[in-house]
Structure formats: structure tokens, C-alpha cells
Amino acid sequence: MREPKIVVWDIETTPILAYSWDLYPEKISHDSIVQDWSIICGCWKIVGKDKVHSVAVKEVGNDLEVVMTLRSVLVDADILVHHNGNRFDLKKFNARLIYHGLEPLPKIPTVDTLVEVKKVAAFSSNRLDYLSKFLIGKGKIHVEYSLWLDVMRGSKKAVKTMVAYNKVDVLRDEELYLKLRPYMKNHPHIGVMQDKDRCSCNKCGSTKMKKNGIRVTASGIKKQEMQCQGCGSYSSFAITAVQGKKVQRGK
């Protein structure tokens, strides 16, 4: 059985350095940019493995090695997991791929924990720090904005601190992902990735599924609802797809 490679990842970038005539500009022209943003570091972890990996720049602004290393990791992933990564990390990373003339990533399925939590719950905040503290009991490392400024000044110590900060973000997001996974509305099918039947659990891959009654869709189609006995999530299948299968029955 092939285990899918689920990669939780996160990047940190520098701010844009630009000239401004006042402290509250309505906007800053691109002509005022003195130094554009770039990637400082990236960290990643394969779900179920112990080690958090990292790569960081040796010189701020020269992130080619970081981008190439991250691409070599992400390109082999079956699923990418990130928090606000659809809007930030992935698009920022694509910008640097384009800038350096590197090949794009394939169309890898993504799970954005920020997007998914908004679909199913109304927490007081959807920030990673809040959710990880509230649901897991452990938050992010607290750092000041001055850390980014120290990185831009060329401090190697600041880069190391940034990597440590980045690693904890990856750990917290993995824990949040596993906590939220049974509730997610859309998740790439883990069972099929493991070469199991489509009626296996799409969240965790378990084949221990229990019938939980018939549901009727808005268009009038009857579907068999089933609950995974591994992670507790619910799935619906065409009735013909589960006929003849040995499954448990719900209460």
C-alpha cells in the first residue's frame, strides 16, 4: 500500500523596502521600491514523520537556492497543506519561480486550513496562533517585527531565529490540519491514493465504514451516507457503489 506524501509547508518573506513622503501614504508607487521582497526561509514536514526540514538564505535577497530546494520537495507531494497558503505562500512561491525562470509546480491538490475552518466553524479568530492555542493548547512562537528588520540588515542570528519560528508554524499547522480533517468539506481522497476502493474514507483512508442512512440531495438523488470508524468523518456515495459491500450498519 502506497502512503500518500502529505507535505505541510510554510515560508517567511522580507517586507518591501520603499521610499515614502509621509507615514500614512494612501499608496506607494512601485517606482519607490528600493528593495523588493524575497523569501527568507521555508520549512516543511511530511505528515506522520518526526522531522521538520528547513532551508534558508545565506544572503538576503538571493533566494534562488531556497526556491530550488523547496520546489524539489513540493513537486513530489500528493497533497500540500498550509494556512492561508492558497493566497500567500503558494502565490509568493510561484512569483519567485517565475522570477528565477524555474519550471512551475504541477497541479498538486492543496488543503488550506484557513479556508477549510471557515467553511465549517465560527471561531473567534481564524489566525493560526489563536486556533492552535484554542484547539491544541500550543501556539506560535512570539517574535517582534524587529526580527524581520534584523534579517534585512544581514543578521545570521536573526535568520536562525526566523527558521525556528517558521518550523513551529509548520508543527502547529500539522496539528491543526489533523484536528480539522474529519470536518473538512473537500479533501483529496486518501483511500484512493492508497489504492483502496473509492468507498474508503477520503480523509484518513480507513476501509472501516458504517452505513448511516440515506440522504437525499437538493437535486433529488438518493445517496448512502457512511461514517468512517477511523476518524469519524462522514461521506456520501451513490447507492449502487456500496451495494454488496461488507460494511457495518449505523444505529
JSON list of C-alpha atoms in Angstrom, two decimals:
[
{"chain": "A", "resi": 1, "resn": "MET", "atom": "CA", "xyz": [0.00, 0.00, 0.00]},
{"chain": "A", "resi": 2, "resn": "ARG", "atom": "CA", "xyz": [1.40, 3.37, -1.04]},
{"chain": "A", "resi": 3, "resn": "GLU", "atom": "CA", "xyz": [1.22, 6.07, 1.61]},
{"chain": "A", "resi": 4, "resn": "PRO", "atom": "CA", "xyz": [0.43, 9.48, 0.11]},
{"chain": "A", "resi": 5, "resn": "LYS", "atom": "CA", "xyz": [3.02, 12.18, 0.71]},
{"chain": "A", "resi": 6, "resn": "ILE", "atom": "CA", "xyz": [1.20, 14.96, 2.57]},
{"chain": "A", "resi": 7, "resn": "VAL", "atom": "CA", "xyz": [3.53, 17.94, 3.00]},
{"chain": "A", "resi": 8, "resn": "VAL", "atom": "CA", "xyz": [2.83, 20.74, 5.47]},
{"chain": "A", "resi": 9, "resn": "TRP", "atom": "CA", "xyz": [4.87, 23.79, 4.49]},
{"chain": "A", "resi": 10, "resn": "ASP", "atom": "CA", "xyz": [5.34, 27.48, 5.19]},
{"chain": "A", "resi": 11, "resn": "ILE", "atom": "CA", "xyz": [7.60, 30.30, 4.02]},
{"chain": "A", "resi": 12, "resn": "GLU", "atom": "CA", "xyz": [8.76, 33.60, 5.50]},
{"chain": "A", "resi": 13, "resn": "THR", "atom": "CA", "xyz": [9.46, 36.62, 3.32]},
{"chain": "A", "resi": 14, "resn": "THR", "atom": "CA", "xyz": [11.09, 40.01, 3.77]},
{"chain": "A", "resi": 15, "resn": "PRO", "atom": "CA", "xyz": [8.98, 43.17, 3.66]},
{"chain": "A", "resi": 16, "resn": "ILE", "atom": "CA", "xyz": [9.25, 45.58, 0.73]},
{"chain": "A", "resi": 17, "resn": "LEU", "atom": "CA", "xyz": [11.71, 48.41, 1.34]},
{"chain": "A", "resi": 18, "resn": "ALA", "atom": "CA", "xyz": [10.42, 51.62, -0.26]},
{"chain": "A", "resi": 19, "resn": "TYR", "atom": "CA", "xyz": [10.64, 55.42, -0.01]},
{"chain": "A", "resi": 20, "resn": "SER", "atom": "CA", "xyz": [7.62, 57.37, 1.22]},
{"chain": "A", "resi": 21, "resn": "TRP", "atom": "CA", "xyz": [6.93, 61.09, 1.64]},
{"chain": "A", "resi": 22, "resn": "ASP", "atom": "CA", "xyz": [4.86, 60.58, 4.83]},
{"chain": "A", "resi": 23, "resn": "LEU", "atom": "CA", "xyz": [3.97, 57.98, 7.46]},
{"chain": "A", "resi": 24, "resn": "TYR", "atom": "CA", "xyz": [0.43, 57.41, 6.21]},
{"chain": "A", "resi": 25, "resn": "PRO", "atom": "CA", "xyz": [0.56, 57.17, 2.41]},
{"chain": "A", "resi": 26, "resn": "GLU", "atom": "CA", "xyz": [-2.61, 56.11, 0.60]},
{"chain": "A", "resi": 27, "resn": "LYS", "atom": "CA", "xyz": [-0.40, 54.06, -1.67]},
{"chain": "A", "resi": 28, "resn": "ILE", "atom": "CA", "xyz": [3.26, 53.70, -2.58]},
{"chain": "A", "resi": 29, "resn": "SER", "atom": "CA", "xyz": [4.25, 53.57, -6.24]},
{"chain": "A", "resi": 30, "resn": "HIS", "atom": "CA", "xyz": [6.35, 50.67, -7.48]},
{"chain": "A", "resi": 31, "resn": "ASP", "atom": "CA", "xyz": [8.83, 53.35, -8.59]},
{"chain": "A", "resi": 32, "resn": "SER", "atom": "CA", "xyz": [9.52, 53.97, -4.88]},
{"chain": "A", "resi": 33, "resn": "ILE", "atom": "CA", "xyz": [10.69, 50.42, -4.21]},
{"chain": "A", "resi": 34, "resn": "VAL", "atom": "CA", "xyz": [14.30, 50.33, -3.07]},
{"chain": "A", "resi": 35, "resn": "GLN", "atom": "CA", "xyz": [14.45, 46.59, -2.35]},
{"chain": "A", "resi": 36, "resn": "ASP", "atom": "CA", "xyz": [11.66, 44.19, -3.30]},
{"chain": "A", "resi": 37, "resn": "TRP", "atom": "CA", "xyz": [10.57, 41.30, -1.11]},
{"chain": "A", "resi": 38, "resn": "SER", "atom": "CA", "xyz": [12.15, 37.85, -1.32]},
{"chain": "A", "resi": 39, "resn": "ILE", "atom": "CA", "xyz": [11.96, 34.56, 0.56]},
{"chain": "A", "resi": 40, "resn": "ILE", "atom": "CA", "xyz": [13.97, 34.29, 3.77]},
{"chain": "A", "resi": 41, "resn": "CYS", "atom": "CA", "xyz": [13.35, 30.63, 4.56]},
{"chain": "A", "resi": 42, "resn": "GLY", "atom": "CA", "xyz": [10.99, 27.74, 4.05]},
{"chain": "A", "resi": 43, "resn": "CYS", "atom": "CA", "xyz": [10.12, 24.79, 6.27]},
{"chain": "A", "resi": 44, "resn": "TRP", "atom": "CA", "xyz": [8.26, 21.58, 5.58]},
{"chain": "A", "resi": 45, "resn": "LYS", "atom": "CA", "xyz": [7.20, 18.36, 7.26]},
{"chain": "A", "resi": 46, "resn": "ILE", "atom": "CA", "xyz": [5.69, 15.15, 5.93]},
{"chain": "A", "resi": 47, "resn": "VAL", "atom": "CA", "xyz": [2.58, 14.27, 7.93]},
{"chain": "A", "resi": 48, "resn": "GLY", "atom": "CA", "xyz": [3.33, 11.28, 10.13]},
{"chain": "A", "resi": 49, "resn": "LYS", "atom": "CA", "xyz": [7.09, 11.83, 10.14]},
{"chain": "A", "resi": 50, "resn": "ASP", "atom": "CA", "xyz": [9.03, 13.38, 13.02]},
{"chain": "A", "resi": 51, "resn": "LYS", "atom": "CA", "xyz": [11.45, 15.81, 11.40]},
{"chain": "A", "resi": 52, "resn": "VAL", "atom": "CA", "xyz": [10.75, 19.37, 10.32]},
{"chain": "A", "resi": 53, "resn": "HIS", "atom": "CA", "xyz": [13.09, 20.32, 7.46]},
{"chain": "A", "resi": 54, "resn": "SER", "atom": "CA", "xyz": [14.24, 23.81, 6.57]},
{"chain": "A", "resi": 55, "resn": "VAL", "atom": "CA", "xyz": [16.21, 25.84, 4.06]},
{"chain": "A", "resi": 56, "resn": "ALA", "atom": "CA", "xyz": [17.28, 29.47, 4.46]},
{"chain": "A", "resi": 57, "resn": "VAL", "atom": "CA", "xyz": [19.13, 32.14, 2.53]},
{"chain": "A", "resi": 58, "resn": "LYS", "atom": "CA", "xyz": [22.82, 32.78, 3.03]},
{"chain": "A", "resi": 59, "resn": "GLU", "atom": "CA", "xyz": [22.37, 36.34, 1.76]},
{"chain": "A", "resi": 60, "resn": "VAL", "atom": "CA", "xyz": [19.09, 38.25, 1.96]},
{"chain": "A", "resi": 61, "resn": "GLY", "atom": "CA", "xyz": [17.66, 38.84, -1.50]},
{"chain": "A", "resi": 62, "resn": "ASN", "atom": "CA", "xyz": [19.39, 35.83, -3.06]},
{"chain": "A", "resi": 63, "resn": "ASP", "atom": "CA", "xyz": [16.75, 33.16, -2.58]},
{"chain": "A", "resi": 64, "resn": "LEU", "atom": "CA", "xyz": [17.42, 31.02, -5.67]},
{"chain": "A", "resi": 65, "resn": "GLU", "atom": "CA", "xyz": [18.79, 28.08, -3.65]},
{"chain": "A", "resi": 66, "resn": "VAL", "atom": "CA", "xyz": [15.84, 28.27, -1.26]},
{"chain": "A", "resi": 67, "resn": "VAL", "atom": "CA", "xyz": [13.33, 28.30, -4.12]},
{"chain": "A", "resi": 68, "resn": "MET", "atom": "CA", "xyz": [15.04, 25.41, -5.92]},
{"chain": "A", "resi": 69, "resn": "THR", "atom": "CA", "xyz": [15.19, 23.31, -2.75]},
{"chain": "A", "resi": 70, "resn": "LEU", "atom": "CA", "xyz": [11.55, 23.94, -1.90]},
{"chain": "A", "resi": 71, "resn": "ARG", "atom": "CA", "xyz": [10.47, 23.13, -5.44]},
{"chain": "A", "resi": 72, "resn": "SER", "atom": "CA", "xyz": [12.32, 19.80, -5.35]},
{"chain": "A", "resi": 73, "resn": "VAL", "atom": "CA", "xyz": [10.37, 18.91, -2.18]},
{"chain": "A", "resi": 74, "resn": "LEU", "atom": "CA", "xyz": [6.93, 20.18, -3.17]},
{"chain": "A", "resi": 75, "resn": "VAL", "atom": "CA", "xyz": [6.95, 18.73, -6.69]},
{"chain": "A", "resi": 76, "resn": "ASP", "atom": "CA", "xyz": [6.71, 15.17, -5.31]},
{"chain": "A", "resi": 77, "resn": "ALA", "atom": "CA", "xyz": [3.90, 15.89, -2.84]},
{"chain": "A", "resi": 78, "resn": "ASP", "atom": "CA", "xyz": [0.48, 14.27, -3.23]},
{"chain": "A", "resi": 79, "resn": "ILE", "atom": "CA", "xyz": [-1.14, 16.98, -1.07]},
{"chain": "A", "resi": 80, "resn": "LEU", "atom": "CA", "xyz": [0.15, 20.36, 0.14]},
{"chain": "A", "resi": 81, "resn": "VAL", "atom": "CA", "xyz": [-1.14, 21.62, 3.48]},
{"chain": "A", "resi": 82, "resn": "HIS", "atom": "CA", "xyz": [-0.80, 25.24, 4.55]},
{"chain": "A", "resi": 83, "resn": "HIS", "atom": "CA", "xyz": [-2.58, 28.02, 6.49]},
{"chain": "A", "resi": 84, "resn": "ASN", "atom": "CA", "xyz": [-3.56, 30.88, 4.19]},
{"chain": "A", "resi": 85, "resn": "GLY", "atom": "CA", "xyz": [-1.19, 29.28, 1.71]},
{"chain": "A", "resi": 86, "resn": "ASN", "atom": "CA", "xyz": [-3.57, 29.48, -1.26]},
{"chain": "A", "resi": 87, "resn": "ARG", "atom": "CA", "xyz": [-3.46, 33.28, -1.06]},
{"chain": "A", "resi": 88, "resn": "PHE", "atom": "CA", "xyz": [0.03, 33.86, 0.32]},
{"chain": "A", "resi": 89, "resn": "ASP", "atom": "CA", "xyz": [2.64, 31.09, 0.38]},
{"chain": "A", "resi": 90, "resn": "LEU", "atom": "CA", "xyz": [1.77, 29.40, -2.91]},
{"chain": "A", "resi": 91, "resn": "LYS", "atom": "CA", "xyz": [1.36, 32.65, -4.88]},
{"chain": "A", "resi": 92, "resn": "LYS", "atom": "CA", "xyz": [4.51, 34.17, -3.38]},
{"chain": "A", "resi": 93, "resn": "PHE", "atom": "CA", "xyz": [6.40, 30.98, -4.18]},
{"chain": "A", "resi": 94, "resn": "ASN", "atom": "CA", "xyz": [5.07, 31.00, -7.75]},
{"chain": "A", "resi": 95, "resn": "ALA", "atom": "CA", "xyz": [6.25, 34.60, -8.11]},
{"chain": "A", "resi": 96, "resn": "ARG", "atom": "CA", "xyz": [9.80, 33.56, -7.22]},
{"chain": "A", "resi": 97, "resn": "LEU", "atom": "CA", "xyz": [9.65, 30.53, -9.54]},
{"chain": "A", "resi": 98, "resn": "ILE", "atom": "CA", "xyz": [8.71, 32.83, -12.39]},
{"chain": "A", "resi": 99, "resn": "TYR", "atom": "CA", "xyz": [11.36, 35.40, -11.41]},
{"chain": "A", "resi": 100, "resn": "HIS", "atom": "CA", "xyz": [14.13, 32.78, -11.39]},
{"chain": "A", "resi": 101, "resn": "GLY", "atom": "CA", "xyz": [12.92, 31.17, -14.63]},
{"chain": "A", "resi": 102, "resn": "LEU", "atom": "CA", "xyz": [12.19, 27.82, -13.00]},
{"chain": "A", "resi": 103, "resn": "GLU", "atom": "CA", "xyz": [9.54, 25.32, -14.04]},
{"chain": "A", "resi": 104, "resn": "PRO", "atom": "CA", "xyz": [6.11, 25.65, -12.39]},
{"chain": "A", "resi": 105, "resn": "LEU", "atom": "CA", "xyz": [4.78, 23.18, -9.85]},
{"chain": "A", "resi": 106, "resn": "PRO", "atom": "CA", "xyz": [2.33, 20.59, -11.17]},
{"chain": "A", "resi": 107, "resn": "LYS", "atom": "CA", "xyz": [-1.33, 20.93, -10.14]},
{"chain": "A", "resi": 108, "resn": "ILE", "atom": "CA", "xyz": [-0.90, 19.45, -6.68]},
{"chain": "A", "resi": 109, "resn": "PRO", "atom": "CA", "xyz": [-4.08, 19.26, -4.55]},
{"chain": "A", "resi": 110, "resn": "THR", "atom": "CA", "xyz": [-3.94, 21.70, -1.65]},
{"chain": "A", "resi": 111, "resn": "VAL", "atom": "CA", "xyz": [-5.62, 21.81, 1.75]},
{"chain": "A", "resi": 112, "resn": "ASP", "atom": "CA", "xyz": [-5.69, 25.32, 3.18]},
{"chain": "A", "resi": 113, "resn": "THR", "atom": "CA", "xyz": [-6.58, 25.03, 6.87]},
{"chain": "A", "resi": 114, "resn": "LEU", "atom": "CA", "xyz": [-7.68, 28.69, 6.93]},
{"chain": "A", "resi": 115, "resn": "VAL", "atom": "CA", "xyz": [-10.11, 28.11, 4.06]},
{"chain": "A", "resi": 116, "resn": "GLU", "atom": "CA", "xyz": [-11.40, 24.83, 5.48]},
{"chain": "A", "resi": 117, "resn": "VAL", "atom": "CA", "xyz": [-12.01, 26.07, 9.01]},
{"chain": "A", "resi": 118, "resn": "LYS", "atom": "CA", "xyz": [-14.06, 28.99, 7.66]},
{"chain": "A", "resi": 119, "resn": "LYS", "atom": "CA", "xyz": [-16.33, 26.54, 5.82]},
{"chain": "A", "resi": 120, "resn": "VAL", "atom": "CA", "xyz": [-17.35, 24.59, 8.90]},
{"chain": "A", "resi": 121, "resn": "ALA", "atom": "CA", "xyz": [-16.88, 26.68, 12.04]},
{"chain": "A", "resi": 122, "resn": "ALA", "atom": "CA", "xyz": [-17.16, 30.18, 13.51]},
{"chain": "A", "resi": 123, "resn": "PHE", "atom": "CA", "xyz": [-14.24, 30.61, 15.90]},
{"chain": "A", "resi": 124, "resn": "SER", "atom": "CA", "xyz": [-13.42, 33.95, 17.47]},
{"chain": "A", "resi": 125, "resn": "SER", "atom": "CA", "xyz": [-10.35, 34.15, 15.24]},
{"chain": "A", "resi": 126, "resn": "ASN", "atom": "CA", "xyz": [-9.09, 32.10, 12.33]},
{"chain": "A", "resi": 127, "resn": "ARG", "atom": "CA", "xyz": [-5.44, 33.01, 12.83]},
{"chain": "A", "resi": 128, "resn": "LEU", "atom": "CA", "xyz": [-3.09, 30.06, 13.25]},
{"chain": "A", "resi": 129, "resn": "ASP", "atom": "CA", "xyz": [-1.86, 31.26, 16.64]},
{"chain": "A", "resi": 130, "resn": "TYR", "atom": "CA", "xyz": [-5.38, 31.51, 18.07]},
{"chain": "A", "resi": 131, "resn": "LEU", "atom": "CA", "xyz": [-6.65, 28.24, 16.61]},
{"chain": "A", "resi": 132, "resn": "SER", "atom": "CA", "xyz": [-3.61, 26.25, 17.70]},
{"chain": "A", "resi": 133, "resn": "LYS", "atom": "CA", "xyz": [-3.79, 27.67, 21.23]},
{"chain": "A", "resi": 134, "resn": "PHE", "atom": "CA", "xyz": [-7.55, 27.15, 21.49]},
{"chain": "A", "resi": 135, "resn": "LEU", "atom": "CA", "xyz": [-7.74, 23.69, 19.93]},
{"chain": "A", "resi": 136, "resn": "ILE", "atom": "CA", "xyz": [-4.32, 22.20, 20.64]},
{"chain": "A", "resi": 137, "resn": "GLY", "atom": "CA", "xyz": [-3.04, 24.12, 23.65]},
{"chain": "A", "resi": 138, "resn": "LYS", "atom": "CA", "xyz": [0.15, 25.28, 21.93]},
{"chain": "A", "resi": 139, "resn": "GLY", "atom": "CA", "xyz": [0.59, 28.45, 19.91]},
{"chain": "A", "resi": 140, "resn": "LYS", "atom": "CA", "xyz": [3.17, 30.01, 17.63]},
{"chain": "A", "resi": 141, "resn": "ILE", "atom": "CA", "xyz": [6.50, 31.45, 18.79]},
{"chain": "A", "resi": 142, "resn": "HIS", "atom": "CA", "xyz": [6.10, 35.14, 19.56]},
{"chain": "A", "resi": 143, "resn": "VAL", "atom": "CA", "xyz": [8.55, 37.35, 17.68]},
{"chain": "A", "resi": 144, "resn": "GLU", "atom": "CA", "xyz": [8.71, 41.10, 17.15]},
{"chain": "A", "resi": 145, "resn": "TYR", "atom": "CA", "xyz": [8.60, 42.92, 13.81]},
{"chain": "A", "resi": 146, "resn": "SER", "atom": "CA", "xyz": [12.18, 43.94, 14.51]},
{"chain": "A", "resi": 147, "resn": "LEU", "atom": "CA", "xyz": [13.24, 40.36, 13.70]},
{"chain": "A", "resi": 148, "resn": "TRP", "atom": "CA", "xyz": [12.42, 40.96, 10.02]},
{"chain": "A", "resi": 149, "resn": "LEU", "atom": "CA", "xyz": [14.39, 44.20, 10.12]},
{"chain": "A", "resi": 150, "resn": "ASP", "atom": "CA", "xyz": [17.37, 42.39, 11.66]},
{"chain": "A", "resi": 151, "resn": "VAL", "atom": "CA", "xyz": [17.19, 39.80, 8.88]},
{"chain": "A", "resi": 152, "resn": "MET", "atom": "CA", "xyz": [17.25, 42.58, 6.28]},
{"chain": "A", "resi": 153, "resn": "ARG", "atom": "CA", "xyz": [20.32, 44.07, 7.99]},
{"chain": "A", "resi": 154, "resn": "GLY", "atom": "CA", "xyz": [22.12, 40.79, 7.39]},
{"chain": "A", "resi": 155, "resn": "SER", "atom": "CA", "xyz": [21.99, 39.23, 10.86]},
{"chain": "A", "resi": 156, "resn": "LYS", "atom": "CA", "xyz": [22.70, 35.48, 10.63]},
{"chain": "A", "resi": 157, "resn": "LYS", "atom": "CA", "xyz": [21.35, 35.05, 14.17]},
{"chain": "A", "resi": 158, "resn": "ALA", "atom": "CA", "xyz": [18.07, 36.65, 13.10]},
{"chain": "A", "resi": 159, "resn": "VAL", "atom": "CA", "xyz": [17.80, 34.22, 10.16]},
{"chain": "A", "resi": 160, "resn": "LYS", "atom": "CA", "xyz": [18.26, 31.27, 12.54]},
{"chain": "A", "resi": 161, "resn": "THR", "atom": "CA", "xyz": [15.55, 32.67, 14.81]},
{"chain": "A", "resi": 162, "resn": "MET", "atom": "CA", "xyz": [13.29, 33.08, 11.77]},
{"chain": "A", "resi": 163, "resn": "VAL", "atom": "CA", "xyz": [13.83, 29.43, 10.83]},
{"chain": "A", "resi": 164, "resn": "ALA", "atom": "CA", "xyz": [12.91, 28.34, 14.37]},
{"chain": "A", "resi": 165, "resn": "TYR", "atom": "CA", "xyz": [9.77, 30.49, 14.17]},
{"chain": "A", "resi": 166, "resn": "ASN", "atom": "CA", "xyz": [8.96, 29.03, 10.76]},
{"chain": "A", "resi": 167, "resn": "LYS", "atom": "CA", "xyz": [9.39, 25.43, 11.99]},
{"chain": "A", "resi": 168, "resn": "VAL", "atom": "CA", "xyz": [6.91, 25.91, 14.82]},
{"chain": "A", "resi": 169, "resn": "ASP", "atom": "CA", "xyz": [4.37, 27.31, 12.35]},
{"chain": "A", "resi": 170, "resn": "VAL", "atom": "CA", "xyz": [4.64, 24.07, 10.38]},
{"chain": "A", "resi": 171, "resn": "LEU", "atom": "CA", "xyz": [4.23, 21.94, 13.51]},
{"chain": "A", "resi": 172, "resn": "ARG", "atom": "CA", "xyz": [1.17, 23.92, 14.66]},
{"chain": "A", "resi": 173, "resn": "ASP", "atom": "CA", "xyz": [-0.43, 23.73, 11.22]},
{"chain": "A", "resi": 174, "resn": "GLU", "atom": "CA", "xyz": [0.08, 19.96, 11.01]},
{"chain": "A", "resi": 175, "resn": "GLU", "atom": "CA", "xyz": [-1.66, 19.55, 14.37]},
{"chain": "A", "resi": 176, "resn": "LEU", "atom": "CA", "xyz": [-4.47, 21.88, 13.28]},
{"chain": "A", "resi": 177, "resn": "TYR", "atom": "CA", "xyz": [-4.85, 20.01, 9.99]},
{"chain": "A", "resi": 178, "resn": "LEU", "atom": "CA", "xyz": [-5.25, 16.65, 11.75]},
{"chain": "A", "resi": 179, "resn": "LYS", "atom": "CA", "xyz": [-7.72, 18.20, 14.22]},
{"chain": "A", "resi": 180, "resn": "LEU", "atom": "CA", "xyz": [-9.86, 19.70, 11.47]},
{"chain": "A", "resi": 181, "resn": "ARG", "atom": "CA", "xyz": [-9.58, 16.92, 8.88]},
{"chain": "A", "resi": 182, "resn": "PRO", "atom": "CA", "xyz": [-12.68, 14.90, 9.89]},
{"chain": "A", "resi": 183, "resn": "TYR", "atom": "CA", "xyz": [-14.80, 18.06, 9.49]},
{"chain": "A", "resi": 184, "resn": "MET", "atom": "CA", "xyz": [-13.43, 19.22, 6.13]},
{"chain": "A", "resi": 185, "resn": "LYS", "atom": "CA", "xyz": [-15.90, 19.60, 3.27]},
{"chain": "A", "resi": 186, "resn": "ASN", "atom": "CA", "xyz": [-13.41, 18.93, 0.49]},
{"chain": "A", "resi": 187, "resn": "HIS", "atom": "CA", "xyz": [-10.34, 16.78, 0.94]},
{"chain": "A", "resi": 188, "resn": "PRO", "atom": "CA", "xyz": [-8.29, 14.83, -1.63]},
{"chain": "A", "resi": 189, "resn": "HIS", "atom": "CA", "xyz": [-9.22, 11.14, -1.43]},
{"chain": "A", "resi": 190, "resn": "ILE", "atom": "CA", "xyz": [-6.64, 9.45, 0.81]},
{"chain": "A", "resi": 191, "resn": "GLY", "atom": "CA", "xyz": [-8.19, 6.00, 0.32]},
{"chain": "A", "resi": 192, "resn": "VAL", "atom": "CA", "xyz": [-7.86, 6.10, -3.47]},
{"chain": "A", "resi": 193, "resn": "MET", "atom": "CA", "xyz": [-4.31, 7.43, -3.13]},
{"chain": "A", "resi": 194, "resn": "GLN", "atom": "CA", "xyz": [-3.60, 4.27, -1.12]},
{"chain": "A", "resi": 195, "resn": "ASP", "atom": "CA", "xyz": [-5.06, 2.18, -3.97]},
{"chain": "A", "resi": 196, "resn": "LYS", "atom": "CA", "xyz": [-8.16, 1.34, -1.94]},
{"chain": "A", "resi": 197, "resn": "ASP", "atom": "CA", "xyz": [-11.78, 1.31, -3.06]},
{"chain": "A", "resi": 198, "resn": "ARG", "atom": "CA", "xyz": [-13.45, 4.68, -3.64]},
{"chain": "A", "resi": 199, "resn": "CYS", "atom": "CA", "xyz": [-15.85, 3.86, -0.79]},
{"chain": "A", "resi": 200, "resn": "SER", "atom": "CA", "xyz": [-12.97, 4.04, 1.67]},
{"chain": "A", "resi": 201, "resn": "CYS", "atom": "CA", "xyz": [-12.56, 7.19, 3.78]},
{"chain": "A", "resi": 202, "resn": "ASN", "atom": "CA", "xyz": [-11.34, 10.17, 1.77]},
{"chain": "A", "resi": 203, "resn": "LYS", "atom": "CA", "xyz": [-9.95, 11.84, 4.92]},
{"chain": "A", "resi": 204, "resn": "CYS", "atom": "CA", "xyz": [-7.85, 9.06, 6.50]},
{"chain": "A", "resi": 205, "resn": "GLY", "atom": "CA", "xyz": [-8.05, 6.10, 4.11]},
{"chain": "A", "resi": 206, "resn": "SER", "atom": "CA", "xyz": [-9.79, 3.69, 6.50]},
{"chain": "A", "resi": 207, "resn": "THR", "atom": "CA", "xyz": [-11.94, 0.96, 4.97]},
{"chain": "A", "resi": 208, "resn": "LYS", "atom": "CA", "xyz": [-13.96, 0.57, 8.17]},
{"chain": "A", "resi": 209, "resn": "MET", "atom": "CA", "xyz": [-17.08, 2.42, 7.08]},
{"chain": "A", "resi": 210, "resn": "LYS", "atom": "CA", "xyz": [-20.51, 2.24, 8.75]},
{"chain": "A", "resi": 211, "resn": "LYS", "atom": "CA", "xyz": [-23.78, 2.83, 6.93]},
{"chain": "A", "resi": 212, "resn": "ASN", "atom": "CA", "xyz": [-25.61, 5.80, 8.42]},
{"chain": "A", "resi": 213, "resn": "GLY", "atom": "CA", "xyz": [-28.83, 6.03, 6.46]},
{"chain": "A", "resi": 214, "resn": "ILE", "atom": "CA", "xyz": [-29.91, 7.51, 3.15]},
{"chain": "A", "resi": 215, "resn": "ARG", "atom": "CA", "xyz": [-29.54, 11.22, 2.35]},
{"chain": "A", "resi": 216, "resn": "VAL", "atom": "CA", "xyz": [-31.36, 12.98, -0.47]},
{"chain": "A", "resi": 217, "resn": "THR", "atom": "CA", "xyz": [-29.55, 15.77, -2.33]},
{"chain": "A", "resi": 218, "resn": "ALA", "atom": "CA", "xyz": [-31.14, 19.06, -3.43]},
{"chain": "A", "resi": 219, "resn": "SER", "atom": "CA", "xyz": [-31.50, 17.63, -6.93]},
{"chain": "A", "resi": 220, "resn": "GLY", "atom": "CA", "xyz": [-33.40, 14.60, -5.61]},
{"chain": "A", "resi": 221, "resn": "ILE", "atom": "CA", "xyz": [-30.64, 12.00, -5.80]},
{"chain": "A", "resi": 222, "resn": "LYS", "atom": "CA", "xyz": [-30.54, 9.41, -3.03]},
{"chain": "A", "resi": 223, "resn": "LYS", "atom": "CA", "xyz": [-27.10, 8.73, -1.57]},
{"chain": "A", "resi": 224, "resn": "GLN", "atom": "CA", "xyz": [-25.80, 6.35, 1.07]},
{"chain": "A", "resi": 225, "resn": "GLU", "atom": "CA", "xyz": [-24.21, 8.23, 3.97]},
{"chain": "A", "resi": 226, "resn": "MET", "atom": "CA", "xyz": [-21.37, 6.42, 5.68]},
{"chain": "A", "resi": 227, "resn": "GLN", "atom": "CA", "xyz": [-19.27, 7.22, 8.74]},
{"chain": "A", "resi": 228, "resn": "CYS", "atom": "CA", "xyz": [-15.60, 6.35, 8.98]},
{"chain": "A", "resi": 229, "resn": "GLN", "atom": "CA", "xyz": [-14.81, 4.29, 12.07]},
{"chain": "A", "resi": 230, "resn": "GLY", "atom": "CA", "xyz": [-11.23, 5.54, 11.96]},
{"chain": "A", "resi": 231, "resn": "CYS", "atom": "CA", "xyz": [-11.56, 9.34, 12.06]},
{"chain": "A", "resi": 232, "resn": "GLY", "atom": "CA", "xyz": [-15.32, 9.78, 12.47]},
{"chain": "A", "resi": 233, "resn": "SER", "atom": "CA", "xyz": [-15.89, 11.77, 9.28]},
{"chain": "A", "resi": 234, "resn": "TYR", "atom": "CA", "xyz": [-18.96, 11.33, 7.07]},
{"chain": "A", "resi": 235, "resn": "SER", "atom": "CA", "xyz": [-19.07, 10.66, 3.33]},
{"chain": "A", "resi": 236, "resn": "SER", "atom": "CA", "xyz": [-21.88, 10.10, 0.84]},
{"chain": "A", "resi": 237, "resn": "PHE", "atom": "CA", "xyz": [-21.76, 7.62, -2.03]},
{"chain": "A", "resi": 238, "resn": "ALA", "atom": "CA", "xyz": [-24.02, 6.55, -4.84]},
{"chain": "A", "resi": 239, "resn": "ILE", "atom": "CA", "xyz": [-26.18, 3.71, -3.53]},
{"chain": "A", "resi": 240, "resn": "THR", "atom": "CA", "xyz": [-25.02, 1.44, -6.37]},
{"chain": "A", "resi": 241, "resn": "ALA", "atom": "CA", "xyz": [-21.40, 2.00, -5.33]},
{"chain": "A", "resi": 242, "resn": "VAL", "atom": "CA", "xyz": [-21.93, 0.41, -1.89]},
{"chain": "A", "resi": 243, "resn": "GLN", "atom": "CA", "xyz": [-24.34, -2.38, -2.83]},
{"chain": "A", "resi": 244, "resn": "GLY", "atom": "CA", "xyz": [-22.89, -5.78, -1.95]},
{"chain": "A", "resi": 245, "resn": "LYS", "atom": "CA", "xyz": [-20.07, -4.29, 0.14]},
{"chain": "A", "resi": 246, "resn": "LYS", "atom": "CA", "xyz": [-19.45, -5.62, 3.65]},
{"chain": "A", "resi": 247, "resn": "VAL", "atom": "CA", "xyz": [-19.95, -2.56, 5.83]},
{"chain": "A", "resi": 248, "resn": "GLN", "atom": "CA", "xyz": [-21.27, -2.02, 9.32]},
{"chain": "A", "resi": 249, "resn": "ARG", "atom": "CA", "xyz": [-24.71, -0.58, 9.84]},
{"chain": "A", "resi": 250, "resn": "GLY", "atom": "CA", "xyz": [-25.38, 2.55, 11.89]},
{"chain": "A", "resi": 251, "resn": "LYS", "atom": "CA", "xyz": [-27.51, 2.60, 15.00]}
]
